């Protein structure tokens, strides 16, 4: 392992360029995956809170556009095996000076999922604010939503960024604001084993609604698929850019070191040995770049999470699975990017040492 | 190892640089191929050393043609050493590490460096030693696996007279211990050291002196 490190130290400038190129690519993959994963994870966690089954308007692509009759929740709550049914209106509106804020109309039985830090749960004409937006808005006592003023009754803390940066009000006020009865119902069950039967029973209540287990809903939710696909595409672009960066830099490195590889061939080192030598050099850079990119990504995500500008809505998470996935991607990037130049190096004809001068 | 070349012809593009060369290199001999630039001596050396395939003609190594020798990398590693005009030492490795890169048996490195007078330079890098010392390290790299024959292309081209004669002296000394040397050079002083001198001119062997 000493020789590859010595070779990297000798070619410091180009090593640094490869290192920077790889670090940027890996960090980009980390950030886009972490942020998209964080968005999906936050919204999933919000739906999963007290929600074993989720009910939406049938055929709707996005829960923000869903409109269902809230009176159905009464019938659902009476079903055998249903512990509780809560209704939610999901909306967004500007709250001066913020251009867009998540607004959640919640039935009173859902209030208990918001951990109050101060004040009381909202009554009619009142709202409670997530701690993040409360700080961002400089601890207001009133806020204006669609030309109507609401008194801030309390402040809650939520680990879910969308909620912590959002406004919660009662269902009736939210219904008037967004002109709908309810967006979704979240149903908690006594026994998860009966979920399929209860889903079928709920679906039989109305042809305009669609009930799914929350897990099944999350797996099939179109918005999550769009976010994941977009993130995969951007990640793939970063991966390709990383490979292209390595290929071009390693080609220059091989050209600079033609004499070295020619002499290796002349003393009988096999093509495989030369390829392995170059691959091990980039592997070392990849491991260093991965480490730096991981640290940088964690730092950037921490900054984003606490940046007022993002209201806590962007909350990336780097899980152990993501770390392993990106590590594999980094190593693959290094190996793929080096392979062509390495093969070229392994085929350098020692004759070139006779025909050209200089080492 | 006995090397026999028969009817060697070679073209670079349309230009014919060898025009029917027959050469025999005997085991353990110090053979000098001399001639002016463009005489074809480097091309002959490249063909004999397996680096270049002739356009026409054949080369036999102990009676075997090149394609009968098996893996060419393995053949080179065990039978052939190279010394070039430019030392081609790898600059980020010490002299000892450069020799070790080629060595099949690492225990031979120190004795060989000692016999070449560079034992105290093992930890130095190529840019920290003189031109003569660099070329001695390159010779050590060529000799480390006890090759049957060492091919050298203008090995003294970058050396002053004193160091050049020192290199010839080394070749003669090692040829006495069984390693053959084939050296392409335009330096006529090599004639005082070689066992066989092959004089080339315009792509043919003009004269062979023994």
XYZ file of C-alpha atoms in Angstrom:
569
model
C 0.000 0.000 0.000
C 3.063 2.261 0.403
C 3.643 2.590 -3.338
C 0.178 3.950 -4.275
C 0.365 6.526 -1.474
C 3.821 7.596 -2.638
C 2.538 7.875 -6.210
C -0.382 10.026 -5.047
C 1.903 12.269 -3.015
C 4.255 12.671 -5.959
C 1.384 13.736 -8.242
C -0.167 16.052 -5.637
C -1.837 18.529 -7.951
C -3.693 15.978 -10.055
C -4.444 13.884 -6.981
C -6.008 16.979 -5.422
C -8.108 17.615 -8.547
C -9.379 14.012 -8.589
C -10.053 14.226 -4.861
C -12.041 17.464 -5.246
C -13.977 16.116 -8.224
C -14.895 12.940 -6.341
C -15.714 14.764 -3.096
C -18.100 17.142 -4.881
C -19.828 14.284 -6.715
C -20.150 12.144 -3.598
C -21.384 15.089 -1.519
C -23.964 15.877 -4.230
C -25.188 12.269 -4.120
C -25.291 12.358 -0.329
C -27.188 15.666 -0.196
C -29.791 14.927 -2.859
C -30.434 11.457 -1.432
C -30.524 12.725 2.144
C -32.815 15.670 1.386
C -35.259 13.677 -0.723
C -35.149 10.854 1.809
C -35.723 13.386 4.569
C -38.769 14.874 2.827
C -40.307 11.451 2.280
C -39.405 10.367 5.796
C -40.898 13.515 7.393
C -44.169 13.282 5.518
C -44.355 9.529 6.117
C -43.759 10.058 9.842
C -46.517 12.677 9.915
C -48.976 10.278 8.289
C -47.915 7.398 10.486
C -48.598 9.348 13.688
C -51.782 7.743 14.969
C -52.456 6.506 11.452
C -52.588 2.791 10.653
C -55.020 3.484 7.811
C -55.212 6.605 5.682
C -58.352 7.721 3.826
C -58.183 10.166 0.894
C -60.348 11.268 -1.987
C -60.349 8.478 -4.573
C -57.867 8.768 -7.445
C -56.214 11.935 -6.140
C -52.541 12.396 -6.991
C -51.646 14.576 -4.017
C -53.149 14.742 -0.542
C -53.138 18.560 -0.793
C -55.892 18.307 -3.435
C -57.906 15.675 -1.577
C -61.403 16.652 -0.361
C -63.523 14.178 1.600
C -66.643 14.510 3.694
C -65.568 14.819 7.328
C -68.833 13.337 8.599
C -67.637 9.947 7.309
C -65.101 9.865 10.129
C -67.952 9.433 12.607
C -69.106 6.268 10.837
C -65.528 5.012 10.611
C -64.909 5.559 14.307
C -67.875 3.350 15.120
C -66.447 0.392 13.186
C -65.281 -2.581 15.201
C -61.500 -2.599 15.641
C -61.130 1.164 15.079
C -59.562 2.906 18.035
C -59.758 6.459 16.734
C -60.346 8.391 13.520
C -58.901 11.884 13.173
C -59.411 14.285 10.290
C -56.791 16.572 8.782
C -56.897 19.398 6.278
C -53.556 19.890 4.553
C -52.956 23.288 2.991
C -50.398 25.991 2.455
C -50.647 29.767 2.583
C -48.361 32.779 2.949
C -47.768 34.095 6.453
C -46.084 37.478 6.308
C -43.106 37.603 5.719
C -42.910 33.943 4.697
C -44.111 33.198 1.133
C -45.454 29.760 1.977
C -46.242 27.931 5.197
C -47.800 24.528 5.821
C -51.266 24.888 7.404
C -52.805 21.923 9.184
C -56.457 21.816 10.185
C -56.781 19.044 12.762
C -59.736 17.453 14.541
C -59.437 17.937 18.280
C -58.673 14.291 18.952
C -55.411 14.772 17.008
C -54.169 17.661 19.164
C -52.563 15.256 21.610
C -49.954 14.360 18.983
C -48.619 17.940 19.180
C -46.397 18.361 22.261
C -47.298 21.761 23.650
C -44.377 23.879 24.797
C -46.497 26.782 25.930
C -50.097 28.014 25.849
C -53.135 25.948 24.927
C -54.509 24.039 21.962
C -56.333 26.298 19.465
C -60.038 27.062 19.650
C -61.990 28.797 16.900
C -60.130 31.886 15.661
C -56.892 30.628 17.168
C -53.811 28.808 15.875
C -50.863 27.090 17.470
C -47.454 27.377 15.886
C -44.617 24.939 15.524
C -41.594 26.043 17.546
C -39.520 26.638 14.416
C -41.962 29.022 12.756
C -42.683 30.637 16.113
C -38.998 31.585 16.347
C -38.825 32.558 12.664
C -41.813 34.886 13.028
C -40.237 36.393 16.191
C -42.749 34.996 18.671
C -45.922 36.598 17.325
C -49.164 36.828 19.315
C -51.285 37.007 16.137
C -50.879 35.987 12.530
C -52.809 36.838 9.375
C -54.000 34.103 7.011
C -55.992 35.032 3.910
C -56.872 38.465 5.320
C -58.141 36.892 8.532
C -56.303 37.341 11.824
C -55.753 34.406 14.177
C -54.601 34.593 17.776
C -51.624 32.397 18.625
C -52.893 30.190 21.446
C -49.838 28.002 21.922
C -46.540 26.674 20.622
C -45.743 23.001 20.057
C -42.579 21.118 19.359
C -42.463 18.446 16.680
C -39.542 16.407 15.378
C -41.256 16.507 11.963
C -39.933 19.564 10.142
C -43.125 20.162 8.150
C -45.132 20.410 11.377
C -42.511 22.281 13.392
C -42.418 24.885 10.640
C -46.207 24.905 10.244
C -49.434 26.288 11.668
C -52.131 24.118 13.287
C -55.734 25.234 13.627
C -59.037 23.574 14.248
C -60.731 21.732 11.430
C -63.626 24.177 10.998
C -61.388 27.237 10.590
C -59.156 25.338 8.159
C -62.231 24.173 6.242
C -63.345 27.806 5.752
C -59.827 28.831 4.752
C -59.341 26.113 2.145
C -62.980 25.513 1.217
C -62.990 21.827 1.953
C -64.407 19.428 4.542
C -61.260 17.354 5.150
C -58.190 16.284 3.198
C -57.509 12.944 4.851
C -58.558 10.739 7.750
C -55.947 9.009 9.858
C -57.341 5.873 11.460
C -55.686 4.103 14.369
C -56.638 0.507 15.031
C -56.900 -1.709 18.079
C -55.530 -4.653 16.132
C -53.354 -4.210 13.042
C -54.213 -7.757 11.976
C -57.670 -6.583 11.030
C -56.490 -3.693 8.878
C -57.359 -5.294 5.529
C -60.929 -6.008 6.598
C -61.356 -2.487 7.965
C -59.909 -0.967 4.789
C -62.509 -2.885 2.777
C -65.291 -1.775 5.135
C -64.252 1.892 4.875
C -64.064 1.686 1.087
C -67.613 0.389 1.031
C -68.839 3.545 2.780
C -68.472 5.797 -0.279
C -67.328 5.505 -3.854
C -65.576 8.883 -3.507
C -63.038 7.797 -0.918
C -60.095 5.460 -0.940
C -58.687 3.792 2.181
C -55.260 2.164 2.314
C -53.011 0.971 5.089
C -50.541 3.771 5.741
C -47.614 1.547 4.733
C -49.330 0.713 1.450
C -50.211 4.382 0.885
C -46.609 5.474 1.439
C -45.313 2.776 -0.896
C -47.643 3.847 -3.698
C -47.846 7.612 -3.101
C -47.124 9.303 -6.396
C -45.401 12.337 -4.888
C -42.899 10.123 -3.106
C -42.205 8.291 -6.359
C -41.615 11.613 -8.134
C -39.281 12.806 -5.385
C -37.381 9.522 -5.356
C -37.110 9.342 -9.155
C -35.909 12.955 -9.346
C -33.355 12.289 -6.656
C -32.179 9.123 -8.402
C -31.806 10.981 -11.714
C -29.834 13.835 -10.136
C -27.756 11.309 -8.176
C -27.037 9.390 -11.389
C -25.958 12.628 -13.098
C -23.584 13.385 -10.201
C -22.271 9.810 -10.467
C -21.652 10.194 -14.215
C -20.020 13.594 -13.747
C -17.790 12.024 -11.106
C -16.806 9.210 -13.460
C -16.100 11.644 -16.308
C -13.969 13.771 -13.970
C -11.953 10.750 -12.903
C -11.548 9.446 -16.466
C -10.225 12.770 -17.745
C -7.899 13.345 -14.797
C -6.615 9.764 -14.738
C -5.971 9.930 -18.486
C -3.750 12.947 -17.869
C -2.055 11.140 -14.988
C -1.357 8.078 -17.152
C 0.009 10.274 -19.931
C 2.329 12.026 -17.474
C 3.517 8.681 -16.146
C 3.971 6.865 -19.462
C 7.652 6.230 -18.728
C 6.777 4.668 -15.400
C 4.272 2.237 -16.882
C 6.528 1.511 -19.846
C 9.380 0.534 -17.540
C 7.000 -1.639 -15.517
C 6.043 -3.459 -18.700
C 9.699 -3.810 -19.716
C 10.663 -5.420 -16.384
C 7.872 -7.931 -16.835
C 5.122 -6.610 -14.550
C 1.836 -7.901 -15.907
C -0.949 -5.708 -17.282
C -3.085 -6.816 -14.333
C -0.497 -5.559 -11.830
C -0.462 -2.124 -13.462
C -4.271 -1.972 -13.563
C -4.504 -2.978 -9.889
C -1.867 -0.365 -9.010
C -3.847 2.445 -10.612
C -7.155 1.176 -9.226
C -5.697 1.102 -5.721
C -4.531 4.698 -6.125
C -8.023 5.926 -6.996
C -9.553 3.689 -4.343
C -7.486 5.488 -1.715
C -8.666 8.851 -3.094
C -12.261 7.556 -3.152
C -12.157 6.523 0.508
C -10.724 9.907 1.523
C -13.219 11.762 -0.693
C -16.082 9.705 0.740
C -15.035 10.572 4.290
C -14.723 14.268 3.523
C -17.993 14.298 1.536
C -19.825 12.575 4.385
C -18.523 15.118 6.903
C -19.310 18.035 4.598
C -22.805 16.713 3.856
C -23.577 16.283 7.556
C -22.389 19.843 8.146
C -24.424 21.256 5.248
C -27.566 19.361 6.332
C -27.132 20.682 9.874
C -26.871 24.229 8.502
C -29.922 23.731 6.261
C -31.937 22.294 9.128
C -31.276 25.362 11.249
C -31.502 27.938 8.465
C -34.534 30.189 8.983
C -34.864 30.463 5.218
C -35.941 26.829 4.938
C -38.354 26.941 7.923
C -37.250 23.424 8.915
C -38.977 21.978 5.856
C -35.699 20.633 4.455
C -34.482 18.112 6.897
C -32.093 15.644 5.326
C -31.223 12.414 7.016
C -28.147 10.317 6.359
C -29.017 6.835 7.484
C -26.600 3.923 7.853
C -28.180 2.388 4.749
C -27.537 5.592 2.775
C -23.930 5.685 4.007
C -23.355 2.114 2.812
C -25.115 2.800 -0.505
C -23.061 5.938 -1.207
C -19.853 4.160 -0.169
C -20.550 1.450 -2.736
C -21.386 4.148 -5.315
C -18.111 5.979 -4.501
C -15.994 2.859 -4.890
C -17.812 1.960 -8.118
C -17.281 5.510 -9.405
C -13.556 5.286 -8.668
C -13.167 1.865 -10.260
C -15.240 2.667 -13.357
C -13.509 6.024 -13.840
C -10.047 4.497 -13.560
C -10.580 1.335 -15.558
C -10.140 2.773 -19.074
C -7.030 4.855 -18.285
C -5.623 1.898 -16.323
C -6.131 -0.475 -19.234
C -4.443 2.084 -21.487
C -1.524 2.333 -19.021
C -1.210 -1.438 -18.901
C -0.818 -1.549 -22.678
C 1.871 1.102 -22.984
C 4.516 -0.347 -25.215
C 7.988 -0.305 -23.649
C 9.188 0.602 -27.139
C 8.023 4.104 -26.315
C 10.919 4.282 -23.833
C 13.334 3.820 -26.696
C 11.529 6.055 -29.167
C 10.929 9.031 -26.885
C 13.257 10.734 -24.510
C 12.747 11.749 -20.897
C 11.307 9.840 -17.957
C 20.653 -17.761 -23.788
C 21.609 -17.927 -27.425
C 19.781 -15.518 -29.705
C 19.702 -16.030 -33.463
C 18.192 -13.482 -35.809
C 17.735 -14.408 -39.427
C 16.774 -12.190 -42.358
C 15.470 -9.326 -40.285
C 13.712 -6.641 -42.273
C 11.721 -3.811 -40.816
C 9.637 -0.921 -42.062
C 8.453 2.204 -40.271
C 5.549 3.083 -42.514
C 6.995 2.913 -46.023
C 10.544 3.493 -44.869
C 12.691 0.382 -44.770
C 15.130 0.602 -41.866
C 16.463 -2.963 -41.812
C 17.403 -4.758 -44.961
C 18.171 -8.395 -44.173
C 20.068 -8.615 -40.907
C 21.520 -11.874 -39.609
C 22.917 -11.804 -36.078
C 23.932 -14.383 -33.525
C 24.310 -13.462 -29.839
C 26.160 -16.039 -27.793
C 25.313 -16.708 -24.123
C 27.247 -14.526 -21.697
C 28.834 -12.381 -24.394
C 29.200 -8.620 -24.367
C 27.987 -7.568 -27.805
C 28.108 -3.992 -29.001
C 25.987 -2.829 -31.932
C 27.485 0.348 -33.199
C 26.667 2.699 -36.020
C 25.598 6.213 -36.880
C 22.105 7.550 -36.255
C 19.683 5.889 -38.662
C 21.891 2.847 -39.185
C 19.231 0.585 -37.683
C 21.045 -0.411 -34.482
C 18.221 0.598 -32.140
C 15.665 -1.215 -34.290
C 17.773 -4.387 -34.171
C 18.108 -4.053 -30.400
C 14.326 -3.557 -30.035
C 13.626 -6.659 -32.117
C 16.170 -8.836 -30.315
C 14.801 -7.714 -26.945
C 11.186 -8.720 -27.829
C 9.940 -5.123 -27.759
C 9.395 -4.969 -31.504
C 8.154 -7.515 -34.026
C 10.178 -7.492 -37.266
C 8.294 -6.955 -40.517
C 10.124 -9.951 -41.930
C 12.556 -12.517 -40.584
C 12.722 -14.438 -37.355
C 14.399 -14.420 -33.965
C 15.006 -17.584 -31.952
C 15.786 -17.692 -28.252
C 17.602 -20.937 -27.474
C 16.004 -22.250 -30.652
C 12.454 -21.105 -29.878
C 10.503 -18.477 -31.769
C 8.896 -15.637 -29.792
C 5.400 -17.097 -29.971
C 6.731 -20.399 -28.616
C 8.030 -18.780 -25.441
C 4.658 -18.567 -23.665
C 3.736 -15.497 -21.623
C 5.955 -12.668 -22.848
C 5.764 -10.773 -19.519
C 6.992 -13.875 -17.698
C 9.724 -14.428 -20.273
C 10.963 -10.851 -19.940
C 10.842 -10.911 -16.160
C 12.970 -14.052 -15.963
C 15.278 -13.722 -18.952
C 15.712 -10.126 -20.058
C 16.908 -6.928 -18.476
C 16.673 -3.456 -19.985
C 18.801 -0.355 -19.611
C 17.691 2.743 -21.501
C 19.443 5.985 -22.382
C 17.247 7.725 -19.860
C 17.340 5.873 -16.567
C 13.516 5.712 -16.230
C 13.751 5.360 -12.499
C 10.371 6.044 -10.928
C 10.822 9.380 -9.257
C 8.589 8.768 -6.228
C 10.431 5.604 -5.278
C 13.865 5.389 -3.663
C 16.639 3.728 -5.624
C 16.182 0.573 -3.535
C 12.415 0.564 -4.133
C 12.991 0.985 -7.866
C 15.173 -2.114 -7.880
C 12.728 -3.952 -5.603
C 9.911 -3.282 -8.083
C 11.573 -5.672 -10.519
C 13.091 -8.076 -7.989
C 11.749 -11.617 -7.774
C 14.021 -12.240 -4.769
C 14.322 -9.167 -2.520
C 17.302 -10.591 -0.614
C 19.480 -10.047 -3.672
C 18.945 -6.271 -3.718
C 21.518 -5.211 -1.125
C 24.359 -7.463 -2.370
C 23.755 -6.270 -5.936
C 23.676 -2.609 -4.899
C 26.918 -3.262 -3.038
C 28.574 -4.766 -6.090
C 27.506 -1.724 -8.133
C 28.816 0.689 -5.479
C 25.466 2.269 -4.686
C 24.654 0.473 -1.419
C 24.630 3.720 0.608
C 22.172 5.363 -1.809
C 19.301 2.947 -1.237
C 17.093 5.493 0.505
C 17.810 8.312 -1.911
C 15.473 9.346 -4.716
C 16.649 9.581 -8.310
C 16.790 13.375 -8.206
C 19.099 13.202 -5.185
C 21.926 11.307 -6.885
C 24.272 11.897 -9.811
C 23.636 10.790 -13.396
C 26.179 7.970 -13.070
C 24.594 6.731 -9.856
C 21.134 6.816 -11.467
C 22.355 4.708 -14.355
C 23.976 2.250 -11.920
C 20.608 1.920 -10.171
C 18.949 1.322 -13.553
C 21.573 -1.347 -14.292
C 20.913 -2.939 -10.892
C 17.192 -3.045 -11.757
C 18.046 -4.754 -15.042
C 20.332 -7.298 -13.351
C 18.309 -8.095 -10.230
C 16.645 -11.239 -11.578
C 19.847 -12.634 -13.058
C 18.601 -12.303 -16.637
C 20.266 -14.292 -19.407
C 20.779 -11.111 -21.357
C 20.580 -7.364 -20.729
C 19.712 -5.053 -23.621
C 20.961 -1.514 -23.337
C 20.052 1.309 -25.702
C 22.612 4.133 -25.623
C 23.144 3.562 -21.889
C 25.898 6.154 -21.692
C 24.188 8.761 -23.850
C 23.643 11.067 -20.889
C 26.884 10.362 -19.040
C 30.289 11.997 -19.053
C 33.283 9.987 -20.266
C 34.330 8.798 -16.810
C 30.854 7.509 -15.919
C 30.380 6.044 -19.416
C 33.571 3.998 -19.114
C 32.446 2.925 -15.631
C 29.241 1.546 -17.151
C 31.123 -0.386 -19.843
C 33.401 -1.743 -17.125
C 30.355 -2.965 -15.217
C 28.912 -4.653 -18.290
C 32.183 -6.457 -18.942
C 32.468 -7.477 -15.283
C 28.923 -8.896 -15.175
C 29.283 -10.595 -18.553
C 32.141 -12.596 -17.029
C 29.675 -13.958 -14.503
C 27.361 -15.277 -17.239
C 24.962 -12.464 -18.094
C 25.048 -11.482 -21.740
C 24.923 -7.808 -22.755
C 23.737 -6.388 -26.047
C 24.406 -2.686 -26.225
C 23.400 -0.301 -28.990
C 25.683 2.703 -28.985
C 27.274 5.259 -31.241
C 30.172 5.561 -28.794
C 33.204 3.864 -30.346
C 34.935 3.562 -26.957
C 32.697 0.590 -26.253
C 34.858 -1.396 -28.672
C 37.556 -1.603 -25.996
C 35.198 -3.519 -23.698
C 32.935 -5.671 -25.920
C 33.596 -9.254 -26.969
C 31.773 -8.810 -30.271
C 31.224 -5.604 -32.214
C 28.513 -5.498 -34.850
C 28.899 -2.482 -37.066
C 25.742 -1.372 -38.837
C 25.194 0.998 -41.720
C 22.033 1.827 -43.663
C 20.032 -1.079 -42.280
C 22.543 -3.833 -42.861
C 25.395 -5.403 -40.888
C 28.524 -3.885 -42.375
C 31.060 -5.792 -40.325
C 31.339 -8.077 -37.320
C 34.500 -7.867 -35.196
C 35.303 -10.510 -32.620
